[in-house]
XYZ file of C-alpha atoms in Angstrom:
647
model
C 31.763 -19.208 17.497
C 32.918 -15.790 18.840
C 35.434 -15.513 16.381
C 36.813 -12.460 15.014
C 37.894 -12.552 11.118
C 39.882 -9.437 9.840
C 41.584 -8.293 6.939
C 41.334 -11.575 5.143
C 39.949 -12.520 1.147
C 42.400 -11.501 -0.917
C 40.931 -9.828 -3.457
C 39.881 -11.565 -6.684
C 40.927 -14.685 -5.061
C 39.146 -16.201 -2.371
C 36.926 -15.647 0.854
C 37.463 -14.856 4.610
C 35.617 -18.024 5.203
C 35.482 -20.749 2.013
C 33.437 -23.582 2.178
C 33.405 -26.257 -0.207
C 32.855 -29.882 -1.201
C 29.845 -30.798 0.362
C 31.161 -28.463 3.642
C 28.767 -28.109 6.789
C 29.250 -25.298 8.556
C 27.498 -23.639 11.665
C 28.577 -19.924 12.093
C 27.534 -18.203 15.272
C 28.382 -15.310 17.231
C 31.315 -14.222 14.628
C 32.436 -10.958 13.478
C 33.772 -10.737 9.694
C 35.124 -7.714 8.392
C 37.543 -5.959 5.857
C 37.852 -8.681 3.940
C 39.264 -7.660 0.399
C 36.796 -10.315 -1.760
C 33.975 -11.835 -0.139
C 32.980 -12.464 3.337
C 32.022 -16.103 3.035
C 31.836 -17.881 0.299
C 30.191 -21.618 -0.324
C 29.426 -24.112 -3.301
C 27.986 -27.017 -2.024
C 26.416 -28.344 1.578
C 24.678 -26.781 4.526
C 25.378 -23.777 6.088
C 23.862 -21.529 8.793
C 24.718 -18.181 10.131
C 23.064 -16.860 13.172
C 24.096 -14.051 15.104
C 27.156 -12.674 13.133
C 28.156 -9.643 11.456
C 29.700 -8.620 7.966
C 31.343 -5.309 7.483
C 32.887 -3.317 5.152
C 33.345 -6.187 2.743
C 34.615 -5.280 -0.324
C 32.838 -8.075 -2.805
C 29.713 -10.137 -1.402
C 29.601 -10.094 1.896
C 28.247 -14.004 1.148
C 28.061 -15.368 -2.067
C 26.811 -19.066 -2.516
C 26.160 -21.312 -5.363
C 24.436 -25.069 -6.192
C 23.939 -25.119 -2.312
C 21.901 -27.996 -0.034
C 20.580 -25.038 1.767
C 21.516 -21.792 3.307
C 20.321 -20.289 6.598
C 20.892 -16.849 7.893
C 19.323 -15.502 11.140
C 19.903 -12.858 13.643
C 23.031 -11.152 11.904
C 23.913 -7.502 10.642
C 25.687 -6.788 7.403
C 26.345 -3.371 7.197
C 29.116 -0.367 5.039
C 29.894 -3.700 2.396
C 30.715 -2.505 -1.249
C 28.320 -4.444 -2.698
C 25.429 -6.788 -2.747
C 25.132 -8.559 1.128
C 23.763 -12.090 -0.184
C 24.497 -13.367 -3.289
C 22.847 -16.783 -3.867
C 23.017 -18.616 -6.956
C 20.923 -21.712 -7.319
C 20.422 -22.040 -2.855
C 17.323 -22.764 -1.311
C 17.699 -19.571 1.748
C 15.522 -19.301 4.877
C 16.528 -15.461 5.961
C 14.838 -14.289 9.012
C 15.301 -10.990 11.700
C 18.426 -9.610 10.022
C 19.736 -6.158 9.277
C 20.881 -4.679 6.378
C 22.530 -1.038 6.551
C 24.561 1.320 4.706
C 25.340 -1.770 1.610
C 26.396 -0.517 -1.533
C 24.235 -3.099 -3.437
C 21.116 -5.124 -3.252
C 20.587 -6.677 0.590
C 20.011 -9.511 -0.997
C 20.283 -10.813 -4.766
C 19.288 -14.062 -5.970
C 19.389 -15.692 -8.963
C 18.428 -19.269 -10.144
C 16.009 -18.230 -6.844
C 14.712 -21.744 -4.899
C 12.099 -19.883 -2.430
C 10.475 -21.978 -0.558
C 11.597 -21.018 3.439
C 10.782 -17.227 4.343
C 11.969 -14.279 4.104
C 10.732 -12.237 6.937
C 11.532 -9.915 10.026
C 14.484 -8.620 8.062
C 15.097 -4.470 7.914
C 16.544 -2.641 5.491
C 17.658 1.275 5.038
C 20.611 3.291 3.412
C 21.224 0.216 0.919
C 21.137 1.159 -2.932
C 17.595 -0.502 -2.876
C 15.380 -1.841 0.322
C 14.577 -4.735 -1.890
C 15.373 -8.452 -2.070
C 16.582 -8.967 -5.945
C 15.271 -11.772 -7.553
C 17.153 -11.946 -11.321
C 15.732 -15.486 -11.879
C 13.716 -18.269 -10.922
C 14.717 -22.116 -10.757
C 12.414 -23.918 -12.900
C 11.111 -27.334 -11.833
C 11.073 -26.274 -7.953
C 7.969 -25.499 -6.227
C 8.168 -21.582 -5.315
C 7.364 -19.478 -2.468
C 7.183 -15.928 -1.776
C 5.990 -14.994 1.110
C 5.624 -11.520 3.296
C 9.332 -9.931 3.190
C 8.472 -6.620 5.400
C 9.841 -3.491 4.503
C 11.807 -5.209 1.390
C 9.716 -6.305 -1.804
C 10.880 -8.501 -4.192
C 12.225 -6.821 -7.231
C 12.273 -8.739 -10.536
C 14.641 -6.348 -12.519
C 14.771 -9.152 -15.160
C 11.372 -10.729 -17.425
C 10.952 -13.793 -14.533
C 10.335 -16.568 -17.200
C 8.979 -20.481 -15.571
C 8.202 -23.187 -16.612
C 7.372 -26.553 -14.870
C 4.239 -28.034 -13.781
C 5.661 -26.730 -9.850
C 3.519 -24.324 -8.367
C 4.764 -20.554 -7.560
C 2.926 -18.876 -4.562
C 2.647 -15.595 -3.660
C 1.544 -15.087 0.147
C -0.013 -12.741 2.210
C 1.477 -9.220 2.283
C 4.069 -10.352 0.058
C 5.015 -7.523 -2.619
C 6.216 -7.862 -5.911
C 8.174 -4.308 -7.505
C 9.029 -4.809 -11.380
C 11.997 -2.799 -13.461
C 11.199 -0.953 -16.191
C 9.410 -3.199 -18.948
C 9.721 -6.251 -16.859
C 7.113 -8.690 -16.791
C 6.469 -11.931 -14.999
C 5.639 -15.023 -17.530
C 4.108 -18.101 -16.466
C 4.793 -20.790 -19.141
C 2.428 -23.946 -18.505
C 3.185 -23.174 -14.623
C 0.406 -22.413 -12.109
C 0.642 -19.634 -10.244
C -1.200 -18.801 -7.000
C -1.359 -15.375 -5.098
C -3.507 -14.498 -2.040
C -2.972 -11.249 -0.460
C -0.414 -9.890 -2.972
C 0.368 -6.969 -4.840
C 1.848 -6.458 -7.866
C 2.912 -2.806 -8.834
C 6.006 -0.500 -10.240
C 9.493 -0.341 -8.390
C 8.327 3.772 -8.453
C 5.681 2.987 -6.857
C 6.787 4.422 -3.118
C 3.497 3.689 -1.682
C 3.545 0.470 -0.952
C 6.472 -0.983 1.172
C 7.702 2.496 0.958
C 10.655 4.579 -1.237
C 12.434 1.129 -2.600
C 14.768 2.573 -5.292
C 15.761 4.939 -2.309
C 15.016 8.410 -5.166
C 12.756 10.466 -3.112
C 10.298 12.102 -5.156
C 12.213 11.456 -8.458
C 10.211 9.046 -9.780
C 6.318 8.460 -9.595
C 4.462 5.395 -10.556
C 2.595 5.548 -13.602
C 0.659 3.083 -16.443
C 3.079 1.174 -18.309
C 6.066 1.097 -15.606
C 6.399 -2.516 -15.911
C 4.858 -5.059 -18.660
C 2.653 -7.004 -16.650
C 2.079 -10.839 -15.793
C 1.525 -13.244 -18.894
C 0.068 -16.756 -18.824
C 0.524 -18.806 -21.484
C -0.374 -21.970 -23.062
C -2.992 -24.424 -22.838
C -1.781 -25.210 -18.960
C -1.332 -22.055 -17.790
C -3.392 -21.482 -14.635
C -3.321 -18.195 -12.631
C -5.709 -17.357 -8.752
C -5.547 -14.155 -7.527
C -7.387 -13.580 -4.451
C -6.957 -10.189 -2.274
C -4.366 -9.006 -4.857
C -3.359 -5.864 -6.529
C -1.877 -5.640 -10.367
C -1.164 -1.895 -10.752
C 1.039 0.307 -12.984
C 1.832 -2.229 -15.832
C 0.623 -3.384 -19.080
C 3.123 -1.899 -21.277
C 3.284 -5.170 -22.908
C -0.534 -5.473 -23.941
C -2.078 -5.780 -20.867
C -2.000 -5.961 -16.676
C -2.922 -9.618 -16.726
C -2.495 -11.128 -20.163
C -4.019 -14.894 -20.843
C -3.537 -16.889 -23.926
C -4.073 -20.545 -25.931
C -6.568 -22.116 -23.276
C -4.924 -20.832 -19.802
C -7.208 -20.300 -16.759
C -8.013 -16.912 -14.189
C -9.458 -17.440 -11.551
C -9.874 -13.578 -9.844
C -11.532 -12.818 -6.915
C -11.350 -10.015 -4.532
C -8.838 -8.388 -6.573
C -7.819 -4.894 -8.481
C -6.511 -4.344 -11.503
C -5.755 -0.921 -12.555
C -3.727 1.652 -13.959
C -2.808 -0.218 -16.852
C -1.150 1.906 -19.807
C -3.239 -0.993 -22.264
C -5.741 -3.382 -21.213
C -6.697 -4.353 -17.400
C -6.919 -7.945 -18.425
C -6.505 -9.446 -22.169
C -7.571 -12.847 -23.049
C -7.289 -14.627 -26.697
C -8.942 -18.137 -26.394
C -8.719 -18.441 -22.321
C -11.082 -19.106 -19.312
C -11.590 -16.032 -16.755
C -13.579 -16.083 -13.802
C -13.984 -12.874 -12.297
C -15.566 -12.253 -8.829
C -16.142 -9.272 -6.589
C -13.252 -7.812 -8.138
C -12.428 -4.096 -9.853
C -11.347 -3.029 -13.268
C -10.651 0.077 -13.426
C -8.509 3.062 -14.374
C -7.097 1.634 -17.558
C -5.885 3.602 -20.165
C -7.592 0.717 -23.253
C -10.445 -1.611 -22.645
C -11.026 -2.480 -18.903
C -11.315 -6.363 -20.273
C -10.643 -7.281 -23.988
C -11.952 -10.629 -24.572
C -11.375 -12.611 -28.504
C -11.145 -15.364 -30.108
C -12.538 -18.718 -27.967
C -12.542 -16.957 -24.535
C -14.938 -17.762 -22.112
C -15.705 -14.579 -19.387
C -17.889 -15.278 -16.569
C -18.164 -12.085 -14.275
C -19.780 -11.575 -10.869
C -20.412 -8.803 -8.759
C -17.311 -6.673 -10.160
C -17.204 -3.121 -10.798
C -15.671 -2.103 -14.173
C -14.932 1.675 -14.149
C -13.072 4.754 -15.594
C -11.420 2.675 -18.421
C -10.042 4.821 -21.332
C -12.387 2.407 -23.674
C -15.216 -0.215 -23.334
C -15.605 -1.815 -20.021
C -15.820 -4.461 -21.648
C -14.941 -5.365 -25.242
C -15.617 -8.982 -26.802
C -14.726 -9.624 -30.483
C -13.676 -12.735 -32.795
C -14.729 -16.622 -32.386
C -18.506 -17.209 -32.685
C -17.355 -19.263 -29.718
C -16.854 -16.801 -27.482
C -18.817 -16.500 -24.316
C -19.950 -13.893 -22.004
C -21.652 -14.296 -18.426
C -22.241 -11.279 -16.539
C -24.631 -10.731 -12.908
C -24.320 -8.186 -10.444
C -21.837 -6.207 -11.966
C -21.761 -2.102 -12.456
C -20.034 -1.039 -15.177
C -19.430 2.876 -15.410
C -17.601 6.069 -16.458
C -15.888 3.969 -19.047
C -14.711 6.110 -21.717
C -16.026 4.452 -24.811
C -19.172 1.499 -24.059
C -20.247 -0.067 -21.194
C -19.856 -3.752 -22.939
C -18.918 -3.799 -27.052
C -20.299 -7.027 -28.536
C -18.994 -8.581 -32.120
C -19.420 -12.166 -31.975
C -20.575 -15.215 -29.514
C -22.844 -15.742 -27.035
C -24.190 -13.224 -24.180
C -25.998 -13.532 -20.922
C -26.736 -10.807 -19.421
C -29.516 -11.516 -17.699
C -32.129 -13.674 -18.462
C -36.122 -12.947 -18.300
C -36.751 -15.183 -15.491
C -36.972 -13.182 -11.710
C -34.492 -16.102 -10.325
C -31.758 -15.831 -12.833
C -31.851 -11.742 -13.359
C -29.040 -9.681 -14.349
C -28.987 -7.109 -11.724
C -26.304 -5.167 -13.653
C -26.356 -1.420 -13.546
C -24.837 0.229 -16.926
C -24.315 3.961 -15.910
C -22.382 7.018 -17.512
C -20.118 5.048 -19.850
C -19.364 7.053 -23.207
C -20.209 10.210 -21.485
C -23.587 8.850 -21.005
C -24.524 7.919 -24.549
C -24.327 4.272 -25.551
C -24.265 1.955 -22.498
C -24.190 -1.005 -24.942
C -22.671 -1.742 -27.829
C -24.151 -4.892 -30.236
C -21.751 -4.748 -33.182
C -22.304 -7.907 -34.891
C -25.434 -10.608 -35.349
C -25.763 -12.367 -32.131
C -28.834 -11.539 -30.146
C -28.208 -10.659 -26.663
C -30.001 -10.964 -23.630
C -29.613 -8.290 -20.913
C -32.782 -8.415 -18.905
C -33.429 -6.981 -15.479
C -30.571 -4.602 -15.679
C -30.111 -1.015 -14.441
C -29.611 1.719 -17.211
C -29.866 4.851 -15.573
C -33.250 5.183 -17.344
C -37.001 4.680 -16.217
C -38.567 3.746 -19.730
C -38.438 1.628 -22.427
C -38.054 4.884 -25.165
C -34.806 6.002 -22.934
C -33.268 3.066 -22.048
C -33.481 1.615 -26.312
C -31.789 4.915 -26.757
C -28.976 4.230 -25.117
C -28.441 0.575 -26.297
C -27.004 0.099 -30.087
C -28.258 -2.741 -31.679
C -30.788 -3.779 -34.889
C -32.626 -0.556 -34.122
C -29.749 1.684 -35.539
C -28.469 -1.167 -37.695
C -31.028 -3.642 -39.151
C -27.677 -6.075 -39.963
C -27.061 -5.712 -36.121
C -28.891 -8.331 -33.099
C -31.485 -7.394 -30.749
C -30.532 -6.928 -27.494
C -33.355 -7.988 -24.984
C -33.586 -5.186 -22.279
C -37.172 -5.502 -21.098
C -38.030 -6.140 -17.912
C -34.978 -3.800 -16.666
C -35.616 -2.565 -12.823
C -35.034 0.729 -11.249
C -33.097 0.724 -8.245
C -34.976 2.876 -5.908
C -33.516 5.673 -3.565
C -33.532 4.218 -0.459
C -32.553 6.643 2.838
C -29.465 5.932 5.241
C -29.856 6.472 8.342
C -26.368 6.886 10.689
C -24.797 7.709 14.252
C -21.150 7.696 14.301
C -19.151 9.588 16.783
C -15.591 10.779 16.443
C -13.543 10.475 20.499
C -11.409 13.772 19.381
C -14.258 16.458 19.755
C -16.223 14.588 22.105
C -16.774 15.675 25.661
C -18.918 14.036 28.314
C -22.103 13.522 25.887
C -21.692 14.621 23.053
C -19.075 16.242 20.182
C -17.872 19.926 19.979
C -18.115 22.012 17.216
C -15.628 24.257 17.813
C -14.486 24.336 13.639
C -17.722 25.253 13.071
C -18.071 27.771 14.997
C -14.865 29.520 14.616
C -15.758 28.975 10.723
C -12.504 26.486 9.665
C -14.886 24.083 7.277
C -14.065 23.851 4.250
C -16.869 24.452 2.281
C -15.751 21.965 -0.613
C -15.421 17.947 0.925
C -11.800 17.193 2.247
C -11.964 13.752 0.835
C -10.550 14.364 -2.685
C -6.350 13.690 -2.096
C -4.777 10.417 -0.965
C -5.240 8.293 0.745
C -9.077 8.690 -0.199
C -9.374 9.804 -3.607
C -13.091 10.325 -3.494
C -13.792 12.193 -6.915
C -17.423 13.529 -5.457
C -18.249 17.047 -6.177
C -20.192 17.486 -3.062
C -19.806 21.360 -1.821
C -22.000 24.044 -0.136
C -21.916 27.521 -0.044
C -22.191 27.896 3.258
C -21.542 25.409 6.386
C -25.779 24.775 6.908
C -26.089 24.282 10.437
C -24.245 25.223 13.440
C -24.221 21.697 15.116
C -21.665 20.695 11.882
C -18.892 19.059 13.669
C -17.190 17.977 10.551
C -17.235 16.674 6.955
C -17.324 12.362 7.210
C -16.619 10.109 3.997
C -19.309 7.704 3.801
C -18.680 4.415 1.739
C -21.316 1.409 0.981
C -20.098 -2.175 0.965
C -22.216 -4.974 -1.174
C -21.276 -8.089 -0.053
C -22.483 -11.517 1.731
C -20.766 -10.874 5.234
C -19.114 -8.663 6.785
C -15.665 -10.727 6.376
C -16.195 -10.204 2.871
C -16.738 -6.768 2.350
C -13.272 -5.818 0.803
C -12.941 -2.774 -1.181
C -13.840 -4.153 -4.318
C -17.169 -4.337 -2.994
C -17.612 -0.569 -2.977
C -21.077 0.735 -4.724
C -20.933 3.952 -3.394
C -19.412 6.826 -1.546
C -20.645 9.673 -0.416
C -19.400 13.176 1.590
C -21.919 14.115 4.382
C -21.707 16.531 7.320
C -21.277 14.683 10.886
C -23.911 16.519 13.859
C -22.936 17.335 17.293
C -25.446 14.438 18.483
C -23.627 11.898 16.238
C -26.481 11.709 13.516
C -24.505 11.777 9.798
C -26.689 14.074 7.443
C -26.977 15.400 3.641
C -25.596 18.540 2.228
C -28.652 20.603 3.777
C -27.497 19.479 6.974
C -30.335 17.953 8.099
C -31.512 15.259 5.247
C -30.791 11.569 5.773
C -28.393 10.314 3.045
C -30.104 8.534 -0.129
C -28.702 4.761 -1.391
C -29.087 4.990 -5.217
C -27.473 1.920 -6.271
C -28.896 -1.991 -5.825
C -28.239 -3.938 -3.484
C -27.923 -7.838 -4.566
C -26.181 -9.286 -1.189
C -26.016 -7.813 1.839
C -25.385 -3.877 2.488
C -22.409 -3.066 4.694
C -21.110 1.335 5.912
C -17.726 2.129 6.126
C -17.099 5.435 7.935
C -14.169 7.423 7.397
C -12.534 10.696 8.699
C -9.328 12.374 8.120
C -8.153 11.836 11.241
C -9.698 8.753 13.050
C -9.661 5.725 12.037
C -11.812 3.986 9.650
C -14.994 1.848 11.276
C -17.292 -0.839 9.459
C -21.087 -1.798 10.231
C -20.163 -5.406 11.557
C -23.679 -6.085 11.091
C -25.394 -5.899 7.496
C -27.614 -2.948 7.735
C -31.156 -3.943 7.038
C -33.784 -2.143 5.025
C -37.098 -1.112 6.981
C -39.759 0.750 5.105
C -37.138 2.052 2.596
C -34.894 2.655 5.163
C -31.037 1.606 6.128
C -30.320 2.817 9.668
C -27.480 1.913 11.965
C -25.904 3.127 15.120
C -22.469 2.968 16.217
C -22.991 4.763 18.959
C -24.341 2.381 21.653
C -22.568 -1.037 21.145
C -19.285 -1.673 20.478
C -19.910 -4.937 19.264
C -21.944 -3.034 16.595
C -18.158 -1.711 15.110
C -16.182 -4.400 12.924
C -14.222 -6.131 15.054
C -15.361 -3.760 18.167
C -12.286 -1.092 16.797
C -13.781 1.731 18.515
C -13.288 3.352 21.929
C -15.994 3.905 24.799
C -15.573 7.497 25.395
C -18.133 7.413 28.671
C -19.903 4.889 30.094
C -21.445 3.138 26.830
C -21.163 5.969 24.513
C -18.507 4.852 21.606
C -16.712 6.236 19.010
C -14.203 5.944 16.293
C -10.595 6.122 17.758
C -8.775 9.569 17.158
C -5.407 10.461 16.318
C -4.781 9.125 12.571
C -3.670 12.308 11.717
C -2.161 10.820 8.142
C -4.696 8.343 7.776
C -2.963 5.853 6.674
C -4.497 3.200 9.041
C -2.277 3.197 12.171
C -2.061 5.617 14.804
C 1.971 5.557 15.133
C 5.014 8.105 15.216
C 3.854 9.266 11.436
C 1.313 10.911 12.631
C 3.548 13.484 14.800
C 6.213 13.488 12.011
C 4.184 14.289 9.194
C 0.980 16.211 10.742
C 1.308 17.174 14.468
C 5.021 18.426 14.917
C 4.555 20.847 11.465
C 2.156 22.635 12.612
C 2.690 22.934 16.616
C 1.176 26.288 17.687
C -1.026 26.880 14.556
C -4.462 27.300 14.174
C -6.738 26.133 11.379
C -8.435 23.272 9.830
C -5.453 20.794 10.418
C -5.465 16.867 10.693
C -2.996 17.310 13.126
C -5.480 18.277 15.652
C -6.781 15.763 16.832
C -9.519 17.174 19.576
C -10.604 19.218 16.297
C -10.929 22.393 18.378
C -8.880 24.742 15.919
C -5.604 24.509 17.430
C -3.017 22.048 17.060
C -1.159 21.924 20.499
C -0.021 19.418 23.563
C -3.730 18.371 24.434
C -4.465 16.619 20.687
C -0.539 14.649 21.067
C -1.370 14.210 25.026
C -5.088 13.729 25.269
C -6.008 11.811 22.096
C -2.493 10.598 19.914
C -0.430 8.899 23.023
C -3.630 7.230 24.471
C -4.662 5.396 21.211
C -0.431 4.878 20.004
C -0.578 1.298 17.741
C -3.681 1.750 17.039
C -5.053 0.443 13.596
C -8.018 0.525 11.573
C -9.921 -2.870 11.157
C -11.789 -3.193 7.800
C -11.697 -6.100 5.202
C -8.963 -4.409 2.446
């Protein structure tokens, strides 16, 4: 304790500090630096460091191996050659440290036992803001849990196998290497909250490979996760898969293994979303989308029971089934669209669609999948029943034209369409007001008037990425205050109205007296899609933060109406402010919109463009000029601020 170590390690033979045969050690309050090998060094016992330093190391600033256990808490390591922790076969419990200036990894494991956290740690100026994990012990129950600003980077295929569980937690973040995948050999895996993406990827947990803009995350970075063998099991809840598949698919299932997937996205795969060859998936209120193959490829004994999913913008069929006549397909409340090739492809087993009874309907809505031609696909024998389904169609002539079965091929099934149902355009019916142009009762349209809306919606770049087309030629109403983003939830309470419950989104113009309105500028907005649970409205702007209907809006006459104007309960977890005495809003000053009103915003929006005027997100009162009153007035009041919305 309070020690001072110097100058010591002689390089390539030993260790400032060397522990060894079963050693104990408790290290506090001690300063090692300059050492010519490692810093500390340990094979065997306990050890815990807690308030200490490591500098300018020259090897490992600690390196352990075959250890009991290792704590480190409270401590800086900073200007060391290389790698800060290198543990080898050591169950670690690493918590509020600091990791600066390191020539190598913060922290690098390898024969990884994770089962304390990792947490509260920082990270910047290393060669990567990432905790290294080149293998995993096998037979050891795993678990990685939120690591902060430093994901876990498997630079290495991560092969296990054991009957032990491996857990991914809550907000923790897995970053793979270039054609690295993550293989589950008879081991169950189990990952809430999690996301799985490309070390490129500088999104998420930020610029990890510290390049800049050198690299960018694209399909294919990585090879994805593969589970194999008859007792392979795999739950993903609240998780991410993005930017892999180069070796088949984003979530690859084989010889009997088990998916269960809910509340999940799996995208951007250069091959499939998710490939299965005689496996169980369960799929619900998830998306499939953006993959460069089949959204889902499905053969040989698999069994594919889907619910409320959307399966969208796939390079091929949403859904593709082929092989064993013992194949099965379950499908209800699912919208599959703006897939490249088919909606679903059919070759072999048996399909259920929907059945012709009004308890056990399909409620699936096929829409503008190979370019809107063929929504459905029945290449082999099997008949298949699809009733009560959507098509995009209102009769029986259209909707057998877009469906290939015996009709174009007497050697192909019948596919049973009829009854189908219509969803019917229902109006919506909003108040929303934003607290930067609103003064005593009611919001200014200064843009308007001095003519700084953008005729085309703003909504089209990150972090939205809404694809709509909506434009005018002309603003249509002078009480315009500004262009809102307006997003429709399907789910069966608010809690559970994550993203992948999206069935629409819309661009609408925002009035001075709160009321959200159509391109005219005066129409109520239409709901085209169904509605099979309960309808939720996200509200977004591009630069206040996000609000959700905490109440399911309810249909009246063929209207959805809701107010967020008069009750703050009435806001998802009441994230709004009361700009007068019971008048609310949503909360201004999320200049980048990325979900937190923080220093960011100045950084990257506000301090730019001091003194300018224009259509800028930077201005937070939305009166044309970005100056002290939008950082004063609006950005200081609502600092730590953050949107509240089930993700």
């Amino acid at each position: 304790m309070n020690c001072e170590l110097k100058y010591g390690g002689h390089s390539n033979l030993n260790a400032a500090i060397s522990l060894e045969y079963g050693a104990t050690a408790h290290i506090s309050y001690t300063n090692v630096s300059n050492s010519g090998h490692y810093g500390l060094y340990s094979s065997s016992g306990y050890v815990m460091i807690n308030h200490c330093a490591f500098d300018s190391i020259q090897d490992y600033a600690v390196y352990t191996q075959n250890m009991d256990s290792l704590d480190v808490y409270n401590s800086n390591f900073s200007n060391n050659t290389t790698h800060c922790l290198y543990l080898s076969n050591t169950p670690v419990d690493i918590k509020n440290n600091n990791f600066e200036n390191n020539g190598g990894f913060p922290i690098s494991m390898y024969s990884a036992k994770l089962i304390h956290a990792l947490t509260n740690n920082t990270s910047t100026g290393n060669q990567m803001e990432v905790i290294h994990i080149g293998s995993l012990y096998n037979d050891f129950e795993q678990h990685l849990h939120n690591s902060g600003n430093m994901p876990y980077y498997f630079n290495n295929d991560i092969q296990v196998s054991s009957e032990d569980t491996i857990f991914f937690h809550e907000g923790s973040v897995v970053k793979f290497g270039t054609h690295r995948q993550l293989i589950l050999n008879n081991k169950p895996m189990v990952a809430h909250g999690a996301i799985f993406t490309s070390i490129n990827d500088d999104i998420v947990c930020g610029d990890s490979n510290n390049d800049g803009t050198a690299t960018q995350p694209s399909p294919g970075d990585w090879d994805g996760i593969n589970v194999e063998y008859a007792e392979g099991f795999i739950s993903l809840s609240d998780c991410i898969i993005n930017y892999g598949g180069n070796d088949v698919a984003n979530l690859y299932m084989e010889q009997e293994a088990e998916a269960h997937v809910q509340n999940s996205e799996i995208l951007n795969s250069v091959g499939y979303g998710i490939y299965s060859s005689g496996s169980t998936i369960d799929l619900k209120k998830s998306s499939i989308s953006q993959n460069a193959n089949h959204g889902i490829s499905a053969t040989n004994t698999t069994v594919l029971n889907i619910d409320s999913c959307l399966i969208s913008n796939n390079g091929n069929n949403g859904i593709y089934q082929g092989g064993n006549a013992a194949s099965e397909l379950f499908m209800r409340n699912s919208m599959l669209t703006n897939n490249g090739s088919y909606g679903v492809q059919i070759f072999n087993g048996i399909v259920d669609l929907g059945q012709n009874d009004p308890m056990d309907k399909g409620l699936n809505t096929f829409t503008g999948n190979d370019n809107g031609n063929i929504q459905l696909y029945n290449n082999g024998s099997v008949d298949i029943d699809a009733y009560y389904n959507s098509w995009g169609y209102n009769t029986a002539s259209e909707i057998d034209a877009h469906i290939y079965d015996d009709d174009e091929n007497s050697t192909k099934g019948v596919v049973f369409f009829d009854p189908w149902f219509v969803p019917e355009n229902r109006q919506l019916q909003l108040w929303v007001n934003l607290e930067g142009p609103f003064q005593y009762s009611g919001m200014q349209t200064d843009l308007n008037m001095a003519g700084l809306i953008p005729l085309n919606q703003p909504y089209n770049v990150a972090p939205w990425n809404h694809n709509g087309g909506e434009s005018v030629t002309e603003i249509p109403n002078t009480n315009v205050v500004d262009w809102v983003l307006v997003e429709l939830r399907d789910a069966a309470d608010a809690a559970s109205a994550f993203e992948s419950t999206v069935i629409e989104r819309q661009a609408a113009f925002l009035l001075a007296n709160g009321e959200v309105v159509g391109l005219d500028g005066a129409s109520a907005l239409e709901v085209e899609s169904a509605v099979t649970q309960s309808l939720f409205v996200v509200i977004k702007h591009r630069n206040h933060l996000d609000i959700m209907s905490n109440f399911a809006l309810v249909e009246s006459a063929g209207v959805y109406s809701y107010d967020f104007t008069d009750d703050a309960e009435k806001t998802y977890g009441s994230n709004c402010v009361d700009m007068t005495d019971g008048d609310y809003g949503m909360i201004g000053g999320d200049a980048n919109a990325d979900g937190t009103i923080n220093e960011q915003d100045d950084i990257q929006e506000w301090y730019p463009n001091v003194g300018k005027s224009g259509y800028y997100k930077g201005d937070a009162n939305m009166d044309g000029q970005v100056n002290n009153p939008d950082k004063n007035n609006v950005w200081i009041i609502n600092y730590n601020g953050s949107a509240i919305i089930p993700e």
